[in-house]
Amino acid sequence: EDQVTQSPEALRLQEGESSSLNCSYTVSGLRGLFWYRQDPGKGPEFLFTLYSAGEEKEKERLKATLTKKESFLHITAPKPEDSATYLCAVLRSNDYKLSFGAGTTVTVRA
Amino acid sequence: DVKVTQSSRYLVKRTGEKVFLECVQDMDHENMFWYRQDPGLGLRLIYFSYDVKMKEKGDIPEGYSVSREKKERFSLILESASTNQTSMYLCASSFVQGSPEAFFGQGTRLTVV
């Protein structure tokens, strides 16, 4: 069974204080690993897809990286508007269904 | 931009009522999904559909059914709503081939009283 574990559960940062979120996974035959951002009361917003170990993607202050066992979401010099829950999900080859982690809730204080 | 639209943001229904949640996507995606999201339990897949009139059970299908009569529309039906179905319901869609990422709607917060 696919397993996706995110850590930490919650992260409180000062504005400008860079940090990383972890997503470790076990899946047989990874088709893709996905990062989403979710604001309270809203649906998840797609951020990145990573396909293979060594791949990196960037968007504004966010950078996602992938190894064979885990992915990191680095937040560089965060701002209060980066406060959200960040979800990680994996998709197995020849499958349709995403397996989600429980998420990391990030709070950035001004 | 991909758009997945759920018919309601908030719904309040009574126990025993039949409830319909509608979802429409405009990207010609083959796959469509219904999840529910609860604190501490994360996103759990209820049903998904990979083609018109095709459906498969997800992890928690009990008490739910679905309908997909047209490619762009996927409906979730609560046959007889119960209080333990109070939750945030999320619809998503994705391609079968090509880019595999799923795009989500804004969510429906359903309260069953």
Coordinates of C-alpha atoms in Angstrom, one line a residue:
Chain A
E1 CA 0.0 0.0 0.0
D2 CA 1.2 3.5 -0.9
Q3 CA 2.3 5.6 2.1
V4 CA 2.9 9.3 2.1
T5 CA 4.1 11.0 5.4
Q6 CA 4.6 14.7 5.8
S7 CA 6.6 16.4 8.5
P8 CA 6.3 18.5 10.5
E9 CA 2.6 18.7 11.0
A10 CA 2.8 22.4 11.7
L11 CA 5.5 25.0 11.2
R12 CA 5.5 28.5 12.5
L13 CA 8.0 30.9 10.9
Q14 CA 8.9 34.5 11.2
E15 CA 8.7 36.5 8.0
G16 CA 12.0 36.0 6.1
E17 CA 12.9 32.8 8.0
S18 CA 13.5 30.1 5.4
S19 CA 12.6 26.5 6.1
S20 CA 11.8 23.1 4.5
L21 CA 8.9 20.7 4.5
N22 CA 9.4 17.0 4.1
C23 CA 7.3 14.4 2.2
S24 CA 8.5 10.8 2.5
Y25 CA 6.8 8.2 0.4
T26 CA 6.7 4.5 -0.4
V27 CA 5.1 3.6 -3.7
S28 CA 5.8 0.9 -6.3
G29 CA 6.4 2.7 -9.6
L30 CA 6.1 6.4 -9.1
R31 CA 4.4 8.2 -12.0
G32 CA 4.5 11.6 -10.3
L33 CA 4.8 13.4 -7.0
F34 CA 2.6 16.5 -6.5
W35 CA 2.6 19.5 -4.2
Y36 CA -0.5 21.5 -3.5
R37 CA -1.3 24.5 -1.4
Q38 CA -4.6 24.7 0.5
D39 CA -6.0 27.8 2.1
P40 CA -8.6 27.4 4.9
G41 CA -12.1 26.5 3.5
K42 CA -10.8 26.2 -0.1
G43 CA -9.8 23.4 -2.4
P44 CA -6.2 22.5 -2.9
E45 CA -4.3 24.6 -5.5
F46 CA -1.8 22.7 -7.7
L47 CA 1.8 23.9 -7.3
F48 CA 4.3 21.4 -8.8
T49 CA 4.7 17.9 -10.4
L50 CA 8.0 16.1 -10.0
Y51 CA 8.6 13.0 -12.0
S52 CA 12.1 11.6 -11.2
A53 CA 14.8 11.8 -8.6
G54 CA 17.0 14.8 -9.0
E55 CA 14.2 17.0 -10.5
E56 CA 13.6 20.5 -9.1
K57 CA 10.8 23.0 -9.7
E58 CA 10.5 26.6 -8.6
K59 CA 7.7 29.1 -8.3
E60 CA 8.3 32.4 -6.6
R61 CA 9.6 31.6 -3.0
L62 CA 8.9 27.9 -3.3
K63 CA 11.2 25.2 -4.6
A64 CA 10.4 21.5 -4.7
T65 CA 13.0 18.7 -5.0
L66 CA 12.7 15.0 -5.3
T67 CA 14.8 12.0 -4.3
K68 CA 13.9 8.3 -4.6
K69 CA 12.3 8.3 -1.1
E70 CA 11.3 11.8 -0.3
S71 CA 10.5 15.3 -1.6
F72 CA 11.2 18.6 0.0
L73 CA 9.4 21.9 -0.4
H74 CA 11.7 24.8 0.5
I75 CA 10.2 28.1 1.4
T76 CA 12.8 30.9 0.9
A77 CA 12.2 34.2 2.8
P78 CA 8.5 33.5 3.4
K79 CA 5.9 36.2 3.7
P80 CA 2.6 36.1 5.6
E81 CA 0.8 35.3 2.4
D82 CA 2.6 32.0 2.2
S83 CA 0.7 30.8 5.3
A84 CA -1.3 27.8 4.2
T85 CA -1.5 24.0 4.4
Y86 CA 0.9 22.3 2.0
L87 CA -0.1 18.9 0.7
C88 CA 2.0 16.2 -0.9
A89 CA 0.5 13.4 -3.1
V90 CA 1.9 10.5 -5.2
L91 CA 0.5 8.8 -8.2
R92 CA 1.5 5.3 -9.1
S93 CA 2.2 4.2 -12.7
N94 CA -0.9 2.8 -14.4
D95 CA -3.2 4.2 -11.8
Y96 CA -5.6 7.1 -11.6
K97 CA -5.7 7.7 -7.9
L98 CA -3.6 10.1 -5.8
S99 CA -2.4 9.1 -2.3
F100 CA -2.2 12.2 -0.1
G101 CA -0.2 13.0 2.9
A102 CA -1.8 14.7 5.9
G103 CA -0.3 18.0 5.1
T104 CA 2.0 20.6 6.8
T105 CA 0.3 23.8 8.1
V106 CA 2.6 26.7 7.7
T107 CA 2.1 30.0 9.6
V108 CA 4.3 33.0 8.8
R109 CA 4.2 35.8 11.2
A110 CA 5.0 39.4 10.1
Chain B
D1 CA -6.7 28.1 -16.8
V2 CA -8.3 24.8 -15.7
K3 CA -11.6 25.3 -14.0
V4 CA -13.3 22.8 -11.8
T5 CA -16.6 24.2 -10.4
Q6 CA -18.6 22.8 -7.6
S7 CA -22.2 23.8 -7.5
S8 CA -22.3 25.0 -3.9
R9 CA -19.8 26.3 -1.4
Y10 CA -22.0 25.6 1.6
L11 CA -24.9 23.3 2.2
V12 CA -27.0 22.5 5.2
K13 CA -29.2 19.4 4.9
R14 CA -31.3 17.3 7.3
T15 CA -30.7 13.7 8.3
G16 CA -32.3 11.4 5.8
E17 CA -32.4 13.8 2.9
K18 CA -31.1 12.9 -0.5
V19 CA -28.2 15.2 -1.4
F20 CA -26.7 16.0 -4.8
L21 CA -23.3 17.6 -5.1
E22 CA -22.4 18.6 -8.7
C23 CA -19.1 19.2 -10.3
V24 CA -18.2 20.5 -13.7
Q25 CA -14.8 20.8 -15.4
D26 CA -13.9 22.6 -18.6
M27 CA -10.6 20.9 -19.5
D28 CA -11.9 17.8 -21.3
H29 CA -10.4 15.7 -18.6
E30 CA -11.2 12.0 -18.6
N31 CA -10.7 11.4 -14.9
M32 CA -12.9 12.9 -12.3
F33 CA -12.8 12.3 -8.5
W34 CA -14.7 13.0 -5.3
Y35 CA -12.9 13.3 -2.1
R36 CA -13.9 14.2 1.4
Q37 CA -11.6 16.0 3.8
D38 CA -11.8 15.8 7.6
P39 CA -9.5 17.2 10.2
G40 CA -6.9 14.6 11.2
L41 CA -7.9 12.2 8.4
G42 CA -6.7 14.1 5.4
L43 CA -8.2 13.6 1.9
R44 CA -10.0 10.3 1.3
L45 CA -11.2 9.2 -2.0
I46 CA -14.9 8.3 -2.2
Y47 CA -15.4 7.5 -5.9
F48 CA -13.7 8.2 -9.2
S49 CA -14.6 8.0 -12.9
Y50 CA -12.2 7.5 -15.8
D51 CA -14.8 7.8 -18.5
V52 CA -18.4 8.6 -19.1
K53 CA -20.7 6.2 -17.3
M54 CA -17.6 4.5 -15.8
K55 CA -17.0 4.6 -12.1
E56 CA -14.9 2.9 -9.5
K57 CA -15.1 2.8 -5.7
G58 CA -12.5 4.6 -3.8
D59 CA -11.5 4.1 -0.2
I60 CA -14.8 5.1 1.5
P61 CA -17.7 4.6 -0.9
E62 CA -20.3 3.5 1.7
G63 CA -23.3 5.8 1.8
Y64 CA -22.5 7.4 -1.5
S65 CA -23.1 6.9 -5.2
V66 CA -22.0 8.8 -8.2
S67 CA -23.2 9.6 -11.7
R68 CA -21.3 10.6 -14.8
E69 CA -23.6 11.1 -17.8
K70 CA -21.4 13.6 -19.6
K71 CA -17.7 13.9 -19.7
E72 CA -17.6 17.3 -18.0
R73 CA -19.9 16.6 -15.2
F74 CA -19.6 14.3 -12.1
S75 CA -22.2 14.1 -9.4
L76 CA -21.9 12.8 -5.9
I77 CA -25.1 11.5 -4.3
L78 CA -25.8 11.0 -0.7
E79 CA -28.8 8.6 -0.7
S80 CA -29.8 9.3 2.9
A81 CA -27.6 11.9 4.5
S82 CA -26.3 11.2 8.0
T83 CA -24.5 13.4 10.5
N84 CA -21.3 11.5 10.0
Q85 CA -21.3 12.7 6.4
T86 CA -20.8 16.3 7.6
S87 CA -17.5 17.2 5.9
M88 CA -15.7 19.2 3.2
Y89 CA -16.3 17.6 -0.2
L90 CA -13.8 18.2 -3.0
C91 CA -14.1 17.4 -6.7
A92 CA -11.0 17.0 -8.9
S93 CA -10.2 16.2 -12.5
S94 CA -7.2 15.0 -14.5
F95 CA -6.1 13.6 -17.8
V96 CA -5.6 9.9 -18.4
Q97 CA -2.6 10.6 -20.8
G98 CA -0.2 13.5 -20.6
S99 CA 0.1 15.7 -17.5
P100 CA -1.2 13.7 -14.6
E101 CA -1.8 16.4 -12.0
A102 CA -5.3 16.7 -10.7
F103 CA -7.1 20.1 -10.4
F104 CA -9.5 20.7 -7.6
G105 CA -12.7 22.6 -7.2
Q106 CA -13.3 25.1 -4.4
G107 CA -15.0 22.6 -2.2
T108 CA -18.5 22.2 -0.7
R109 CA -18.8 22.4 3.1
L110 CA -21.8 20.1 3.8
T111 CA -23.4 20.1 7.2
V112 CA -26.0 17.4 8.0
V113 CA -28.2 18.3 11.0

